[in-house]
């Protein structure tokens, strides 16, 4: 079993209404050492989320009883657990809405099982980085980032960030003045660069809305026109 630094087995909540896909993904993820709980609809997903307390959720957008976007909305109201969406190939609106609501990543159907497993492992790997490899705290003027507790405050007021927003902020803030291309941020934060670069833009916009006085005139996260982003 895959365990965190405290020896706790990493648990995944898999939410999809297709039995064949459930079986295939469960087998693949269990083979990688994860513990899996399956839910077949949106209501069951919310119940399982409360009782199972997963470290990560793989969530299909098209679900009976309660669709995936509403599931994300309700989960984000109480938790920052990482969420990977499963979306139809041509449903760009679903992907954008899911990211806007706080999903951390997405995989489009049909997909290779190894692709999803790689995404899962990338997120779990980021969560398991030993504390000694990072400073305990980053402080820039009004902004304070505490890495062990994953807490962020602005002017002394705590700000709620999703898992991926936090990782993105730490990546930028750990190298002030360095310009990161969107593809570089995809590699650093999401684990690969083979996806829509607008994923980065959506998360950057969310970050600015949470930590900047005026998101349209940011003081921390600046746009490097034509390239990517830089923390100043």
Short mmCIF file of C-alpha atoms in Angstrom, two decimals:
data_model
loop_
_atom_site.label_atom_id
_atom_site.label_comp_id
_atom_site.label_asym_id
_atom_site.label_seq_id
_atom_site.Cartn_x
_atom_site.Cartn_y
_atom_site.Cartn_z
CA UNK A 1 0.00 0.00 0.00
CA UNK A 2 1.11 3.57 -0.74
CA UNK A 3 1.57 5.43 2.55
CA UNK A 4 2.25 9.04 3.55
CA UNK A 5 5.09 10.15 5.81
CA UNK A 6 3.11 9.12 8.89
CA UNK A 7 2.56 5.61 7.53
CA UNK A 8 -1.11 6.20 6.63
CA UNK A 9 -2.34 4.36 3.53
CA UNK A 10 -3.34 6.78 0.77
CA UNK A 11 -7.08 6.51 0.07
CA UNK A 12 -8.86 7.39 -3.19
CA UNK A 13 -12.58 7.91 -3.70
CA UNK A 14 -13.50 6.84 -7.24
CA UNK A 15 -16.81 8.26 -8.46
CA UNK A 16 -18.19 6.94 -11.76
CA UNK A 17 -21.43 5.27 -12.82
CA UNK A 18 -19.91 2.88 -15.38
CA UNK A 19 -19.29 -0.53 -13.71
CA UNK A 20 -16.70 -1.55 -16.30
CA UNK A 21 -14.69 1.63 -15.77
CA UNK A 22 -15.04 1.32 -12.00
CA UNK A 23 -13.61 -2.19 -12.13
CA UNK A 24 -10.77 -1.29 -14.49
CA UNK A 25 -9.66 1.81 -12.54
CA UNK A 26 -10.03 0.11 -9.16
CA UNK A 27 -7.80 -2.73 -10.31
CA UNK A 28 -5.18 -0.36 -11.75
CA UNK A 29 -5.06 1.92 -8.69
CA UNK A 30 -5.04 -0.94 -6.18
CA UNK A 31 -2.16 -2.47 -8.13
CA UNK A 32 -0.30 0.81 -7.54
CA UNK A 33 -0.84 0.43 -3.81
CA UNK A 34 -3.79 2.76 -3.20
CA UNK A 35 -6.89 1.94 -1.17
CA UNK A 36 -10.06 2.51 -3.21
CA UNK A 37 -13.68 3.32 -2.31
CA UNK A 38 -16.20 3.43 -5.18
CA UNK A 39 -19.37 5.53 -5.50
CA UNK A 40 -21.76 5.29 -8.44
CA UNK A 41 -23.66 8.60 -8.21
CA UNK A 42 -23.29 12.10 -6.85
CA UNK A 43 -25.23 11.57 -3.64
CA UNK A 44 -23.29 8.41 -2.83
CA UNK A 45 -20.08 10.34 -3.52
CA UNK A 46 -20.89 12.96 -0.89
CA UNK A 47 -21.78 10.30 1.66
CA UNK A 48 -18.57 8.38 0.95
CA UNK A 49 -16.54 11.58 1.14
CA UNK A 50 -17.70 12.18 4.70
CA UNK A 51 -17.24 8.61 5.94
CA UNK A 52 -14.16 7.55 3.94
CA UNK A 53 -12.08 10.77 4.25
CA UNK A 54 -10.10 10.22 1.03
CA UNK A 55 -6.74 11.78 0.22
CA UNK A 56 -7.84 12.28 -3.40
CA UNK A 57 -11.08 12.06 -5.42
CA UNK A 58 -11.42 10.87 -9.02
CA UNK A 59 -14.77 12.28 -10.12
CA UNK A 60 -16.79 11.82 -13.29
CA UNK A 61 -18.69 14.96 -14.28
CA UNK A 62 -21.71 13.14 -15.76
CA UNK A 63 -23.34 11.40 -12.82
CA UNK A 64 -26.89 10.36 -11.87
CA UNK A 65 -28.77 12.02 -8.98
CA UNK A 66 -26.21 14.82 -8.58
CA UNK A 67 -23.77 15.85 -11.29
CA UNK A 68 -20.04 16.13 -10.76
CA UNK A 69 -19.89 19.93 -10.79
CA UNK A 70 -22.34 20.12 -7.90
CA UNK A 71 -20.35 17.45 -6.05
CA UNK A 72 -17.18 19.55 -6.44
CA UNK A 73 -19.04 22.66 -5.28
CA UNK A 74 -20.23 20.97 -2.08
CA UNK A 75 -16.88 19.34 -1.34
CA UNK A 76 -15.03 22.64 -1.83
CA UNK A 77 -17.33 24.27 0.71
CA UNK A 78 -15.72 22.10 3.40
CA UNK A 79 -12.46 20.61 2.10
CA UNK A 80 -9.42 21.22 -0.13
CA UNK A 81 -8.91 17.52 -0.95
CA UNK A 82 -7.45 17.16 -4.48
CA UNK A 83 -10.02 16.35 -7.19
CA UNK A 84 -9.31 14.92 -10.65
CA UNK A 85 -12.26 15.27 -13.04
CA UNK A 86 -13.20 12.76 -15.72
CA UNK A 87 -14.82 14.60 -18.65
CA UNK A 88 -16.05 13.77 -22.15
CA UNK A 89 -13.60 14.58 -24.93
CA UNK A 90 -15.55 17.52 -26.37
CA UNK A 91 -16.99 18.96 -23.15
CA UNK A 92 -14.72 21.98 -22.79
CA UNK A 93 -17.42 23.81 -20.83
CA UNK A 94 -17.46 21.04 -18.21
CA UNK A 95 -13.67 21.22 -17.86
CA UNK A 96 -13.68 25.00 -17.45
CA UNK A 97 -16.57 24.93 -14.97
CA UNK A 98 -14.89 22.16 -12.99
CA UNK A 99 -11.62 24.08 -12.79
CA UNK A 100 -13.48 27.24 -11.83
CA UNK A 101 -15.13 25.36 -8.97
CA UNK A 102 -11.78 24.16 -7.66
CA UNK A 103 -10.94 20.87 -9.39
CA UNK A 104 -7.18 20.28 -9.46
CA UNK A 105 -6.85 18.40 -12.73
CA UNK A 106 -8.86 16.62 -15.43
CA UNK A 107 -8.61 13.64 -17.77
CA UNK A 108 -10.75 13.44 -20.90
CA UNK A 109 -12.56 10.25 -21.91
CA UNK A 110 -11.56 8.00 -23.52
CA UNK A 111 -8.21 7.85 -21.78
CA UNK A 112 -5.43 5.35 -21.18
CA UNK A 113 -5.56 3.99 -17.64
CA UNK A 114 -1.83 4.67 -17.26
CA UNK A 115 -2.53 8.37 -17.92
CA UNK A 116 -4.94 8.60 -15.00
CA UNK A 117 -2.60 6.61 -12.77
CA UNK A 118 0.23 9.00 -13.65
CA UNK A 119 -1.94 12.02 -12.73
CA UNK A 120 -2.90 10.41 -9.42
CA UNK A 121 0.69 9.56 -8.57
CA UNK A 122 1.84 13.09 -9.46
CA UNK A 123 -0.61 14.63 -6.98
CA UNK A 124 0.18 12.08 -4.28
CA UNK A 125 3.90 12.65 -4.83
CA UNK A 126 3.53 16.40 -4.34
CA UNK A 127 1.61 15.80 -1.13
CA UNK A 128 4.38 13.53 0.18
CA UNK A 129 7.36 15.90 -0.30
CA UNK A 130 9.36 15.76 2.96
CA UNK A 131 9.14 18.96 4.96
CA UNK A 132 12.94 19.18 5.10
CA UNK A 133 13.09 19.83 1.37
CA UNK A 134 11.19 23.10 1.75
CA UNK A 135 11.54 26.08 4.09
CA UNK A 136 8.93 26.22 6.83
CA UNK A 137 7.66 29.64 5.83
CA UNK A 138 7.78 32.14 2.98
CA UNK A 139 7.00 35.77 3.84
CA UNK A 140 6.63 38.62 1.36
CA UNK A 141 5.28 41.89 2.73
CA UNK A 142 1.58 41.22 3.45
CA UNK A 143 1.73 37.58 2.31
CA UNK A 144 2.74 34.70 4.59
CA UNK A 145 2.91 31.07 3.42
CA UNK A 146 3.40 28.37 6.07
CA UNK A 147 4.38 25.17 4.30
CA UNK A 148 4.11 22.52 7.05
CA UNK A 149 0.55 23.60 7.89
CA UNK A 150 -0.31 24.59 4.30
CA UNK A 151 -1.74 27.87 5.60
CA UNK A 152 -1.69 31.17 3.75
CA UNK A 153 -2.51 34.56 5.21
CA UNK A 154 -2.73 38.06 3.77
CA UNK A 155 -2.56 41.01 6.18
CA UNK A 156 -2.94 38.51 9.01
CA UNK A 157 -6.18 37.05 7.61
CA UNK A 158 -6.10 33.39 6.61
CA UNK A 159 -6.94 32.63 2.98
CA UNK A 160 -8.43 29.31 1.87
CA UNK A 161 -6.62 27.82 -1.12
CA UNK A 162 -7.25 24.57 -2.92
CA UNK A 163 -4.51 21.96 -2.98
CA UNK A 164 -3.35 22.97 -6.45
CA UNK A 165 -3.61 26.71 -5.80
CA UNK A 166 -1.31 26.26 -2.82
CA UNK A 167 1.22 24.23 -4.82
CA UNK A 168 1.15 26.81 -7.62
CA UNK A 169 1.69 29.68 -5.19
CA UNK A 170 4.58 27.90 -3.46
CA UNK A 171 6.23 27.10 -6.79
CA UNK A 172 6.15 30.76 -7.83
CA UNK A 173 6.93 32.25 -4.43
CA UNK A 174 9.89 29.92 -3.86
CA UNK A 175 11.67 31.50 -6.84
CA UNK A 176 10.83 35.22 -6.81
CA UNK A 177 11.87 36.98 -9.99
CA UNK A 178 12.02 33.78 -12.03
CA UNK A 179 9.71 33.67 -15.02
CA UNK A 180 7.87 30.35 -15.35
CA UNK A 181 6.33 29.42 -18.67
CA UNK A 182 2.89 27.82 -18.56
CA UNK A 183 4.38 24.51 -19.68
CA UNK A 184 6.99 24.71 -16.90
CA UNK A 185 4.23 25.27 -14.33
CA UNK A 186 2.28 22.35 -15.76
CA UNK A 187 5.35 20.15 -15.28
CA UNK A 188 6.09 21.44 -11.77
CA UNK A 189 2.58 21.53 -10.36
CA UNK A 190 0.54 19.04 -12.40
CA UNK A 191 3.34 16.61 -13.22
CA UNK A 192 3.32 16.95 -17.01
CA UNK A 193 2.87 19.54 -19.74
CA UNK A 194 0.53 17.71 -22.11
CA UNK A 195 -2.71 19.51 -21.39
CA UNK A 196 -4.47 22.81 -22.06
CA UNK A 197 -2.32 25.69 -20.79
CA UNK A 198 -5.51 27.54 -19.86
CA UNK A 199 -5.59 25.26 -16.83
CA UNK A 200 -2.74 27.37 -15.45
CA UNK A 201 -4.51 30.63 -16.30
CA UNK A 202 -7.68 29.61 -14.45
CA UNK A 203 -5.75 28.75 -11.28
CA UNK A 204 -3.67 31.92 -11.48
CA UNK A 205 -6.85 33.99 -11.72
CA UNK A 206 -8.24 32.26 -8.65
CA UNK A 207 -5.01 32.87 -6.75
CA UNK A 208 -5.02 36.56 -7.61
CA UNK A 209 -8.61 36.90 -6.48
CA UNK A 210 -7.63 35.46 -3.12
CA UNK A 211 -4.28 37.11 -2.35
CA UNK A 212 -4.16 40.37 -4.32
CA UNK A 213 -5.74 43.68 -3.27
CA UNK A 214 -6.63 44.30 -6.91
CA UNK A 215 -6.44 41.14 -9.06
CA UNK A 216 -6.33 43.30 -12.20
CA UNK A 217 -3.19 45.06 -10.93
CA UNK A 218 -1.37 42.33 -8.99
CA UNK A 219 1.52 43.04 -6.66
CA UNK A 220 2.65 39.43 -6.21
CA UNK A 221 1.86 37.30 -9.27
CA UNK A 222 2.67 39.14 -12.47
CA UNK A 223 2.11 38.11 -16.07
CA UNK A 224 5.21 37.76 -18.22
CA UNK A 225 3.53 38.66 -21.49
CA UNK A 226 3.79 35.93 -24.08
CA UNK A 227 5.64 33.62 -21.70
CA UNK A 228 3.93 32.86 -18.40
CA UNK A 229 4.05 34.18 -14.83
CA UNK A 230 6.53 35.57 -12.30
CA UNK A 231 6.36 36.24 -8.56
CA UNK A 232 7.75 39.62 -7.55
#
